[in-house]
């Protein structure tokens, strides 16, 4: 009986923990799908006006520069490794390793990227808004 009660306690604790993270993970997945389908449009519509991204080479880009960077990208395939989502009030910080492939509509060859990332989002009206991002090229092994 004692083992059963302990199991039930941990099962409830784990379920509560997982369900507490689900809304943020769902918001992140929704935002990711919109970006993958049309990155330029997603940034244009879902980034704050003073959005800034620091690239893996140290280049700093504002919202309009990122929109322009993705204007000929028809879609992006992105996956994350070791993704951590942390919420602080109405801010969400995402960290992990992002592997992506940009597919161009203008005949340019696909571009694969591999970055360690930190993204900051604001929760507003039930969506995540892009606030800032930073890419770091992983160290060579």
Short mmCIF file of N, CA, C and O in Angstrom, two decimals:
data_model
loop_
_atom_site.label_atom_id
_atom_site.label_comp_id
_atom_site.label_asym_id
_atom_site.label_seq_id
_atom_site.Cartn_x
_atom_site.Cartn_y
_atom_site.Cartn_z
N UNK A 1 0.83 -1.19 0.00
CA UNK A 1 0.00 0.00 0.00
C UNK A 1 0.87 1.26 0.00
O UNK A 1 0.58 2.21 -0.70
N UNK A 2 1.92 1.22 0.82
CA UNK A 2 2.81 2.37 0.91
C UNK A 2 3.48 2.65 -0.45
O UNK A 2 3.59 3.79 -0.87
N UNK A 3 3.89 1.57 -1.14
CA UNK A 3 4.50 1.73 -2.47
C UNK A 3 3.51 2.31 -3.46
O UNK A 3 3.85 3.16 -4.27
N UNK A 4 2.27 1.86 -3.38
CA UNK A 4 1.23 2.36 -4.29
C UNK A 4 0.99 3.85 -4.05
O UNK A 4 0.88 4.63 -5.00
N UNK A 5 0.91 4.26 -2.80
CA UNK A 5 0.71 5.67 -2.47
C UNK A 5 1.88 6.52 -2.94
O UNK A 5 1.68 7.62 -3.48
N UNK A 6 3.10 6.03 -2.74
CA UNK A 6 4.28 6.77 -3.22
C UNK A 6 4.25 6.91 -4.73
O UNK A 6 4.51 7.98 -5.27
N UNK A 7 3.90 5.83 -5.43
CA UNK A 7 3.82 5.88 -6.89
C UNK A 7 2.78 6.90 -7.33
O UNK A 7 3.02 7.71 -8.22
N UNK A 8 1.60 6.85 -6.71
CA UNK A 8 0.54 7.80 -7.05
C UNK A 8 0.96 9.24 -6.78
O UNK A 8 0.69 10.14 -7.57
N UNK A 9 1.63 9.47 -5.66
CA UNK A 9 2.11 10.82 -5.34
C UNK A 9 3.06 11.33 -6.42
O UNK A 9 2.91 12.44 -6.92
N UNK A 10 4.03 10.51 -6.81
CA UNK A 10 4.99 10.93 -7.83
C UNK A 10 4.33 11.08 -9.20
O UNK A 10 4.68 11.97 -9.96
N UNK A 11 3.36 10.20 -9.50
CA UNK A 11 2.64 10.31 -10.77
C UNK A 11 1.87 11.63 -10.84
O UNK A 11 1.89 12.32 -11.85
N UNK A 12 1.20 12.00 -9.75
CA UNK A 12 0.45 13.26 -9.71
C UNK A 12 1.42 14.44 -9.78
O UNK A 12 1.19 15.40 -10.52
N UNK A 13 2.51 14.37 -9.06
CA UNK A 13 3.51 15.45 -9.08
C UNK A 13 4.08 15.62 -10.48
O UNK A 13 4.22 16.74 -10.98
N UNK A 14 4.40 14.52 -11.14
CA UNK A 14 4.95 14.58 -12.49
C UNK A 14 3.92 15.12 -13.47
O UNK A 14 4.22 15.97 -14.29
N UNK A 15 2.68 14.67 -13.37
CA UNK A 15 1.61 15.14 -14.24
C UNK A 15 1.40 16.63 -14.06
O UNK A 15 1.26 17.38 -15.02
N UNK A 16 1.40 17.12 -12.83
CA UNK A 16 1.24 18.54 -12.57
C UNK A 16 2.38 19.33 -13.17
O UNK A 16 2.18 20.36 -13.80
N UNK A 17 3.60 18.83 -13.03
CA UNK A 17 4.76 19.51 -13.59
C UNK A 17 4.69 19.58 -15.11
O UNK A 17 4.94 20.61 -15.71
N UNK A 18 4.33 18.47 -15.75
CA UNK A 18 4.26 18.43 -17.20
C UNK A 18 3.15 19.35 -17.70
O UNK A 18 3.34 20.12 -18.63
N UNK A 19 1.98 19.30 -17.06
CA UNK A 19 0.88 20.13 -17.53
C UNK A 19 1.17 21.61 -17.31
O UNK A 19 0.69 22.45 -18.07
N UNK A 20 1.97 21.95 -16.32
CA UNK A 20 2.33 23.35 -16.09
C UNK A 20 3.21 23.87 -17.22
O UNK A 20 3.21 25.04 -17.52
N UNK A 21 3.98 22.99 -17.87
CA UNK A 21 4.86 23.40 -18.95
C UNK A 21 4.15 23.36 -20.31
O UNK A 21 4.59 24.00 -21.24
N UNK A 22 3.08 22.65 -20.42
CA UNK A 22 2.42 22.43 -21.70
C UNK A 22 1.99 23.71 -22.40
O UNK A 22 2.21 23.83 -23.60
N UNK A 23 1.37 24.69 -21.73
CA UNK A 23 0.95 25.89 -22.47
C UNK A 23 2.12 26.62 -23.14
O UNK A 23 1.98 27.06 -24.28
N UNK A 24 3.25 26.72 -22.50
CA UNK A 24 4.40 27.40 -23.09
C UNK A 24 4.95 26.57 -24.24
O UNK A 24 5.29 27.10 -25.31
N UNK A 25 5.04 25.27 -24.06
CA UNK A 25 5.52 24.40 -25.14
C UNK A 25 4.58 24.48 -26.34
O UNK A 25 5.03 24.50 -27.49
N UNK A 26 3.29 24.56 -26.09
CA UNK A 26 2.31 24.69 -27.18
C UNK A 26 2.48 26.02 -27.90
O UNK A 26 2.47 26.07 -29.14
N UNK A 27 2.64 27.10 -27.16
CA UNK A 27 2.87 28.42 -27.77
C UNK A 27 4.14 28.40 -28.61
O UNK A 27 4.18 28.93 -29.72
N UNK A 28 5.20 27.77 -28.08
CA UNK A 28 6.46 27.69 -28.81
C UNK A 28 6.29 26.89 -30.10
O UNK A 28 6.76 27.29 -31.16
N UNK A 29 5.59 25.76 -30.01
CA UNK A 29 5.39 24.92 -31.19
C UNK A 29 4.55 25.66 -32.24
O UNK A 29 4.85 25.58 -33.44
N UNK A 30 3.53 26.40 -31.82
CA UNK A 30 2.72 27.19 -32.76
C UNK A 30 3.56 28.24 -33.47
O UNK A 30 3.47 28.43 -34.68
N UNK A 31 4.39 28.93 -32.70
CA UNK A 31 5.27 29.96 -33.25
C UNK A 31 6.28 29.34 -34.22
O UNK A 31 6.52 29.86 -35.30
N UNK A 32 6.83 28.19 -33.85
CA UNK A 32 7.80 27.48 -34.70
C UNK A 32 7.17 27.07 -36.02
O UNK A 32 7.77 27.25 -37.09
N UNK A 33 5.95 26.55 -35.99
CA UNK A 33 5.26 26.13 -37.22
C UNK A 33 5.02 27.33 -38.14
O UNK A 33 5.19 27.22 -39.36
N UNK A 34 4.62 28.46 -37.57
CA UNK A 34 4.40 29.66 -38.40
C UNK A 34 5.71 30.12 -39.03
O UNK A 34 5.74 30.50 -40.20
N UNK A 35 6.80 30.06 -38.26
CA UNK A 35 8.11 30.45 -38.80
C UNK A 35 8.54 29.50 -39.90
O UNK A 35 9.03 29.93 -40.94
N UNK A 36 8.37 28.21 -39.68
CA UNK A 36 8.79 27.22 -40.69
C UNK A 36 8.02 27.41 -42.00
O UNK A 36 8.60 27.28 -43.08
N UNK A 37 6.74 27.72 -41.90
CA UNK A 37 5.90 27.85 -43.10
C UNK A 37 6.21 29.11 -43.90
O UNK A 37 6.17 29.09 -45.13
N UNK A 38 6.53 30.21 -43.21
CA UNK A 38 6.81 31.47 -43.89
C UNK A 38 7.60 32.37 -42.95
O UNK A 38 7.03 33.21 -42.25
N UNK A 39 8.93 32.19 -42.90
CA UNK A 39 9.74 32.90 -41.91
C UNK A 39 9.67 34.42 -42.01
O UNK A 39 9.59 35.10 -40.98
N UNK A 40 9.69 34.96 -43.20
CA UNK A 40 9.65 36.42 -43.35
C UNK A 40 8.36 36.99 -42.78
O UNK A 40 8.36 37.97 -42.04
N UNK A 41 7.25 36.35 -43.12
CA UNK A 41 5.94 36.80 -42.62
C UNK A 41 5.85 36.64 -41.11
O UNK A 41 5.32 37.52 -40.41
N UNK A 42 6.35 35.53 -40.58
CA UNK A 42 6.30 35.29 -39.14
C UNK A 42 7.05 36.38 -38.37
O UNK A 42 6.54 36.91 -37.38
N UNK A 43 8.24 36.72 -38.83
CA UNK A 43 9.01 37.77 -38.15
C UNK A 43 8.29 39.12 -38.30
O UNK A 43 8.18 39.88 -37.34
N UNK A 44 7.80 39.41 -39.50
CA UNK A 44 7.11 40.68 -39.72
C UNK A 44 5.91 40.84 -38.78
O UNK A 44 5.71 41.90 -38.21
N UNK A 45 5.15 39.77 -38.60
CA UNK A 45 3.91 39.85 -37.83
C UNK A 45 4.08 39.55 -36.35
O UNK A 45 3.27 39.99 -35.54
N UNK A 46 5.13 38.79 -35.97
CA UNK A 46 5.22 38.32 -34.59
C UNK A 46 6.45 38.81 -33.84
O UNK A 46 6.72 38.34 -32.74
N UNK A 47 7.18 39.76 -34.41
CA UNK A 47 8.35 40.31 -33.70
C UNK A 47 8.02 41.72 -33.24
O UNK A 47 7.34 42.48 -33.94
N UNK A 48 8.51 42.07 -32.05
CA UNK A 48 8.35 43.43 -31.56
C UNK A 48 9.14 44.36 -32.47
O UNK A 48 10.06 43.93 -33.17
N UNK A 49 8.78 45.63 -32.49
CA UNK A 49 9.41 46.58 -33.41
C UNK A 49 10.92 46.72 -33.20
O UNK A 49 11.66 46.92 -34.14
N UNK A 50 11.38 46.61 -31.95
CA UNK A 50 12.82 46.76 -31.70
C UNK A 50 13.52 45.40 -31.57
O UNK A 50 14.55 45.29 -30.91
N UNK A 51 12.97 44.39 -32.24
CA UNK A 51 13.57 43.05 -32.26
C UNK A 51 15.02 43.13 -32.74
O UNK A 51 15.35 43.88 -33.65
N UNK A 52 15.87 42.32 -32.12
CA UNK A 52 17.28 42.26 -32.53
C UNK A 52 17.75 40.81 -32.45
O UNK A 52 17.36 40.06 -31.55
N UNK A 53 18.58 40.44 -33.43
CA UNK A 53 19.17 39.11 -33.46
C UNK A 53 20.68 39.27 -33.62
O UNK A 53 21.13 40.02 -34.49
N UNK A 54 21.41 38.56 -32.79
CA UNK A 54 22.88 38.54 -32.92
C UNK A 54 23.23 37.19 -33.54
O UNK A 54 22.95 36.14 -32.98
N UNK A 55 23.83 37.24 -34.73
CA UNK A 55 24.12 36.02 -35.49
C UNK A 55 25.34 35.30 -34.92
O UNK A 55 26.09 35.86 -34.11
N UNK A 56 25.54 34.09 -35.41
CA UNK A 56 26.69 33.29 -34.99
C UNK A 56 28.03 33.89 -35.38
O UNK A 56 29.06 33.54 -34.83
N UNK A 57 28.01 34.85 -36.31
CA UNK A 57 29.25 35.53 -36.71
C UNK A 57 29.40 36.89 -36.03
O UNK A 57 30.33 37.62 -36.33
N UNK A 58 28.45 37.23 -35.16
CA UNK A 58 28.52 38.50 -34.46
C UNK A 58 27.78 39.63 -35.13
O UNK A 58 27.77 40.75 -34.64
N UNK A 59 27.14 39.35 -36.26
CA UNK A 59 26.37 40.37 -36.98
C UNK A 59 25.09 40.66 -36.20
O UNK A 59 24.40 39.74 -35.76
N UNK A 60 24.77 41.92 -36.00
CA UNK A 60 23.56 42.31 -35.30
C UNK A 60 22.54 42.79 -36.33
O UNK A 60 22.84 43.67 -37.15
N UNK A 61 21.35 42.18 -36.30
CA UNK A 61 20.31 42.53 -37.27
C UNK A 61 19.04 42.94 -36.56
O UNK A 61 18.68 42.37 -35.52
N UNK A 62 18.37 43.94 -37.13
CA UNK A 62 17.09 44.38 -36.57
C UNK A 62 15.95 43.64 -37.29
O UNK A 62 16.18 42.82 -38.17
N UNK A 63 14.73 43.96 -36.91
CA UNK A 63 13.57 43.27 -37.45
C UNK A 63 13.52 43.34 -38.98
O UNK A 63 13.36 42.31 -39.65
N UNK A 64 13.67 44.52 -39.55
CA UNK A 64 13.55 44.65 -41.00
C UNK A 64 14.66 43.90 -41.73
O UNK A 64 14.43 43.31 -42.77
N UNK A 65 15.86 43.89 -41.16
CA UNK A 65 16.96 43.14 -41.78
C UNK A 65 16.68 41.64 -41.78
O UNK A 65 16.99 40.95 -42.76
N UNK A 66 16.08 41.13 -40.72
CA UNK A 66 15.75 39.70 -40.66
C UNK A 66 14.61 39.38 -41.64
O UNK A 66 14.65 38.37 -42.34
N UNK A 67 13.60 40.26 -41.71
CA UNK A 67 12.53 40.06 -42.68
C UNK A 67 13.12 39.99 -44.09
O UNK A 67 12.78 39.10 -44.87
N UNK A 68 14.03 40.91 -44.41
CA UNK A 68 14.67 40.92 -45.73
C UNK A 68 15.54 39.68 -45.96
O UNK A 68 15.59 39.15 -47.07
N UNK A 69 16.23 39.23 -44.92
CA UNK A 69 17.09 38.05 -45.02
C UNK A 69 16.28 36.82 -45.44
O UNK A 69 16.75 35.98 -46.21
N UNK A 70 15.05 36.73 -44.96
CA UNK A 70 14.21 35.56 -45.24
C UNK A 70 13.22 35.77 -46.38
O UNK A 70 12.41 34.89 -46.64
N UNK A 71 13.29 36.89 -47.09
CA UNK A 71 12.28 37.19 -48.12
C UNK A 71 12.25 36.16 -49.23
O UNK A 71 11.19 35.91 -49.82
N UNK A 72 13.34 35.52 -49.57
CA UNK A 72 13.38 34.51 -50.63
C UNK A 72 13.40 33.09 -50.08
O UNK A 72 13.68 32.14 -50.81
N UNK A 73 13.10 32.94 -48.79
CA UNK A 73 13.05 31.62 -48.17
C UNK A 73 11.59 31.16 -48.18
O UNK A 73 10.73 31.81 -47.61
N UNK A 74 11.33 30.06 -48.87
CA UNK A 74 9.95 29.58 -48.98
C UNK A 74 9.50 28.84 -47.72
O UNK A 74 8.33 28.90 -47.35
N UNK A 75 10.42 28.16 -47.07
CA UNK A 75 10.10 27.48 -45.81
C UNK A 75 11.39 27.11 -45.11
O UNK A 75 12.47 27.14 -45.70
N UNK A 76 11.26 26.78 -43.83
CA UNK A 76 12.40 26.37 -43.02
C UNK A 76 12.02 25.07 -42.32
O UNK A 76 10.89 24.92 -41.84
N UNK A 77 12.94 24.13 -42.30
CA UNK A 77 12.78 22.92 -41.48
C UNK A 77 13.69 23.10 -40.28
O UNK A 77 14.90 23.26 -40.44
N UNK A 78 13.11 23.11 -39.08
CA UNK A 78 13.91 23.34 -37.88
C UNK A 78 13.61 22.26 -36.84
O UNK A 78 12.47 21.83 -36.70
N UNK A 79 14.66 21.86 -36.16
CA UNK A 79 14.49 20.95 -35.03
C UNK A 79 15.44 21.39 -33.92
O UNK A 79 16.49 21.99 -34.20
N UNK A 80 15.04 21.09 -32.71
CA UNK A 80 15.82 21.51 -31.55
C UNK A 80 16.29 20.30 -30.76
O UNK A 80 15.61 19.29 -30.69
N UNK A 81 17.48 20.45 -30.20
CA UNK A 81 18.05 19.45 -29.31
C UNK A 81 18.27 20.14 -27.98
O UNK A 81 18.70 21.30 -27.94
N UNK A 82 17.99 19.45 -26.89
CA UNK A 82 18.18 20.00 -25.54
C UNK A 82 17.43 21.31 -25.34
O UNK A 82 17.94 22.22 -24.67
N UNK A 83 16.24 21.42 -25.91
CA UNK A 83 15.46 22.64 -25.78
C UNK A 83 14.97 22.80 -24.35
O UNK A 83 14.40 21.88 -23.78
N UNK A 84 15.19 23.98 -23.80
CA UNK A 84 14.69 24.34 -22.47
C UNK A 84 13.85 25.59 -22.63
O UNK A 84 14.29 26.59 -23.20
N UNK A 85 12.63 25.55 -22.12
CA UNK A 85 11.74 26.70 -22.13
C UNK A 85 11.50 27.11 -20.69
O UNK A 85 11.06 26.30 -19.88
N UNK A 86 11.81 28.37 -20.39
CA UNK A 86 11.64 28.88 -19.03
C UNK A 86 10.77 30.13 -19.08
O UNK A 86 11.02 31.01 -19.90
N UNK A 87 9.79 30.19 -18.21
CA UNK A 87 8.90 31.34 -18.18
C UNK A 87 9.18 32.19 -16.94
O UNK A 87 9.32 31.67 -15.84
N UNK A 88 9.26 33.51 -17.15
CA UNK A 88 9.44 34.48 -16.08
C UNK A 88 8.40 35.56 -16.29
O UNK A 88 8.60 36.45 -17.13
N UNK A 89 7.27 35.46 -15.61
CA UNK A 89 6.19 36.41 -15.84
C UNK A 89 5.68 36.25 -17.26
O UNK A 89 5.29 35.17 -17.67
N UNK A 90 5.70 37.35 -18.03
CA UNK A 90 5.23 37.26 -19.42
C UNK A 90 6.39 37.08 -20.41
O UNK A 90 6.20 37.24 -21.61
N UNK A 91 7.57 36.73 -19.91
CA UNK A 91 8.72 36.45 -20.77
C UNK A 91 9.01 34.96 -20.80
O UNK A 91 8.88 34.27 -19.79
N UNK A 92 9.43 34.48 -21.96
CA UNK A 92 9.86 33.09 -22.11
C UNK A 92 11.25 33.11 -22.72
O UNK A 92 11.51 33.83 -23.69
N UNK A 93 12.15 32.33 -22.13
CA UNK A 93 13.51 32.20 -22.65
C UNK A 93 13.67 30.76 -23.13
O UNK A 93 13.42 29.82 -22.37
N UNK A 94 14.05 30.62 -24.38
CA UNK A 94 14.29 29.31 -24.98
C UNK A 94 15.79 29.16 -25.24
O UNK A 94 16.40 30.05 -25.83
N UNK A 95 16.37 28.06 -24.79
CA UNK A 95 17.77 27.78 -25.06
C UNK A 95 17.88 26.35 -25.59
O UNK A 95 17.05 25.50 -25.28
N UNK A 96 18.90 26.11 -26.37
CA UNK A 96 19.12 24.77 -26.89
C UNK A 96 20.00 24.82 -28.12
O UNK A 96 20.68 25.82 -28.39
N UNK A 97 19.95 23.75 -28.87
CA UNK A 97 20.70 23.67 -30.12
C UNK A 97 19.69 23.53 -31.25
O UNK A 97 18.83 22.66 -31.21
N UNK A 98 19.81 24.41 -32.23
CA UNK A 98 18.87 24.43 -33.34
C UNK A 98 19.57 24.02 -34.63
O UNK A 98 20.59 24.57 -35.00
N UNK A 99 18.98 23.03 -35.27
CA UNK A 99 19.42 22.60 -36.59
C UNK A 99 18.31 23.03 -37.55
O UNK A 99 17.15 22.71 -37.32
N UNK A 100 18.67 23.74 -38.60
CA UNK A 100 17.63 24.15 -39.55
C UNK A 100 18.15 24.10 -40.98
O UNK A 100 19.35 24.14 -41.22
N UNK A 101 17.20 24.03 -41.88
CA UNK A 101 17.49 24.08 -43.32
C UNK A 101 16.56 25.12 -43.92
O UNK A 101 15.34 25.04 -43.75
N UNK A 102 17.15 26.12 -44.58
CA UNK A 102 16.36 27.13 -45.28
C UNK A 102 16.20 26.69 -46.73
O UNK A 102 17.18 26.41 -47.41
N UNK A 103 14.97 26.66 -47.19
CA UNK A 103 14.65 26.31 -48.57
C UNK A 103 14.29 27.59 -49.31
O UNK A 103 13.33 28.28 -48.94
N UNK A 104 15.05 27.91 -50.34
CA UNK A 104 14.87 29.17 -51.07
C UNK A 104 13.93 29.01 -52.26
O UNK A 104 13.92 27.96 -52.92
N UNK A 105 13.18 30.07 -52.55
CA UNK A 105 12.25 30.07 -53.69
C UNK A 105 12.88 30.67 -54.94
O UNK A 105 12.30 30.62 -56.01
N UNK A 106 14.09 31.24 -54.82
CA UNK A 106 14.71 31.92 -55.96
C UNK A 106 15.81 31.08 -56.64
O UNK A 106 16.59 31.60 -57.42
N UNK A 107 15.87 29.80 -56.32
CA UNK A 107 16.86 28.93 -56.96
C UNK A 107 18.17 28.81 -56.19
O UNK A 107 19.02 28.01 -56.58
N UNK A 108 18.34 29.58 -55.13
CA UNK A 108 19.55 29.45 -54.31
C UNK A 108 19.56 28.08 -53.66
O UNK A 108 18.50 27.53 -53.34
N UNK A 109 20.76 27.52 -53.45
CA UNK A 109 20.81 26.21 -52.79
C UNK A 109 20.33 26.31 -51.34
O UNK A 109 20.43 27.37 -50.71
N UNK A 110 19.79 25.22 -50.83
CA UNK A 110 19.36 25.18 -49.43
C UNK A 110 20.55 25.52 -48.53
O UNK A 110 21.69 25.22 -48.85
N UNK A 111 20.25 26.14 -47.40
CA UNK A 111 21.28 26.51 -46.43
C UNK A 111 20.99 25.81 -45.12
O UNK A 111 19.92 26.00 -44.52
N UNK A 112 21.93 24.98 -44.66
CA UNK A 112 21.80 24.29 -43.38
C UNK A 112 22.53 25.09 -42.31
O UNK A 112 23.62 25.61 -42.56
N UNK A 113 21.92 25.18 -41.13
CA UNK A 113 22.56 25.87 -40.02
C UNK A 113 22.55 24.98 -38.78
O UNK A 113 21.69 24.11 -38.63
N UNK A 114 23.50 25.22 -37.91
CA UNK A 114 23.64 24.50 -36.64
C UNK A 114 24.12 25.53 -35.63
O UNK A 114 25.26 26.00 -35.71
N UNK A 115 23.22 25.93 -34.73
CA UNK A 115 23.56 26.98 -33.76
C UNK A 115 23.13 26.57 -32.36
O UNK A 115 22.12 25.89 -32.18
N UNK A 116 23.88 27.05 -31.38
CA UNK A 116 23.40 27.10 -30.01
C UNK A 116 22.60 28.39 -29.94
O UNK A 116 23.06 29.43 -30.44
N UNK A 117 21.41 28.35 -29.39
CA UNK A 117 20.53 29.51 -29.45
C UNK A 117 20.01 29.93 -28.09
O UNK A 117 19.86 29.11 -27.18
N UNK A 118 19.75 31.21 -27.99
CA UNK A 118 18.99 31.78 -26.90
C UNK A 118 17.98 32.72 -27.53
O UNK A 118 18.37 33.66 -28.24
N UNK A 119 16.71 32.44 -27.32
CA UNK A 119 15.64 33.28 -27.84
C UNK A 119 14.82 33.80 -26.67
O UNK A 119 14.56 33.07 -25.72
N UNK A 120 14.42 35.06 -26.77
CA UNK A 120 13.56 35.67 -25.76
C UNK A 120 12.25 36.05 -26.42
O UNK A 120 12.25 36.66 -27.50
N UNK A 121 11.15 35.66 -25.78
CA UNK A 121 9.81 35.94 -26.29
C UNK A 121 8.99 36.64 -25.22
O UNK A 121 9.22 36.45 -24.03
N UNK A 122 8.01 37.39 -25.67
CA UNK A 122 7.01 37.99 -24.78
C UNK A 122 5.69 37.30 -25.06
O UNK A 122 5.33 37.09 -26.23
N UNK A 123 4.97 36.95 -24.00
CA UNK A 123 3.64 36.38 -24.17
C UNK A 123 2.66 37.55 -24.24
O UNK A 123 2.59 38.37 -23.32
N UNK A 124 1.93 37.64 -25.34
CA UNK A 124 0.95 38.71 -25.50
C UNK A 124 -0.23 38.19 -26.30
O UNK A 124 -0.03 37.62 -27.38
N UNK A 125 -1.42 38.38 -25.77
CA UNK A 125 -2.65 37.94 -26.44
C UNK A 125 -2.61 36.47 -26.83
O UNK A 125 -3.04 36.08 -27.91
N UNK A 126 -2.05 35.65 -25.95
CA UNK A 126 -2.03 34.21 -26.18
C UNK A 126 -1.03 33.72 -27.22
O UNK A 126 -1.13 32.59 -27.68
N UNK A 127 -0.08 34.58 -27.60
CA UNK A 127 0.95 34.21 -28.57
C UNK A 127 2.32 34.60 -28.05
O UNK A 127 2.44 35.45 -27.17
N UNK A 128 3.35 34.02 -28.66
CA UNK A 128 4.71 34.44 -28.36
C UNK A 128 5.13 35.47 -29.39
O UNK A 128 4.94 35.28 -30.60
N UNK A 129 5.70 36.57 -28.91
CA UNK A 129 6.28 37.59 -29.79
C UNK A 129 7.80 37.49 -29.67
O UNK A 129 8.34 37.36 -28.57
N UNK A 130 8.48 37.58 -30.80
CA UNK A 130 9.95 37.58 -30.81
C UNK A 130 10.45 38.88 -30.20
O UNK A 130 10.07 39.96 -30.63
N UNK A 131 11.33 38.80 -29.21
CA UNK A 131 11.93 39.98 -28.59
C UNK A 131 13.39 40.09 -28.99
O UNK A 131 13.85 41.14 -29.42
N UNK A 132 14.13 38.98 -28.84
CA UNK A 132 15.54 38.99 -29.24
C UNK A 132 16.03 37.56 -29.40
O UNK A 132 15.38 36.61 -28.95
N UNK A 133 17.16 37.44 -30.05
CA UNK A 133 17.76 36.12 -30.24
C UNK A 133 19.26 36.23 -30.37
O UNK A 133 19.80 37.28 -30.73
N UNK A 134 19.91 35.13 -30.06
CA UNK A 134 21.36 35.07 -30.23
C UNK A 134 21.73 33.67 -30.69
O UNK A 134 21.27 32.68 -30.13
N UNK A 135 22.55 33.60 -31.72
CA UNK A 135 23.08 32.34 -32.24
C UNK A 135 24.56 32.27 -31.93
O UNK A 135 25.27 33.26 -32.06
N UNK A 136 25.02 31.11 -31.54
CA UNK A 136 26.44 30.86 -31.31
C UNK A 136 26.82 29.60 -32.07
O UNK A 136 26.14 28.59 -31.99
N UNK A 137 27.90 29.69 -32.83
CA UNK A 137 28.38 28.51 -33.55
C UNK A 137 29.00 27.56 -32.53
O UNK A 137 29.84 27.97 -31.73
N UNK A 138 28.57 26.28 -32.53
CA UNK A 138 29.13 25.33 -31.57
C UNK A 138 30.64 25.17 -31.76
O UNK A 138 31.15 25.27 -32.87
N UNK A 139 31.33 24.96 -30.67
CA UNK A 139 32.78 24.75 -30.72
C UNK A 139 33.08 23.46 -31.47
O UNK A 139 32.34 22.48 -31.37
N UNK A 140 34.16 23.46 -32.22
CA UNK A 140 34.60 22.25 -32.92
C UNK A 140 35.05 21.22 -31.90
O UNK A 140 35.67 21.55 -30.89
N UNK A 141 34.77 19.98 -32.21
CA UNK A 141 35.18 18.90 -31.28
C UNK A 141 36.52 18.36 -31.65
O UNK A 141 36.95 18.32 -32.71
#
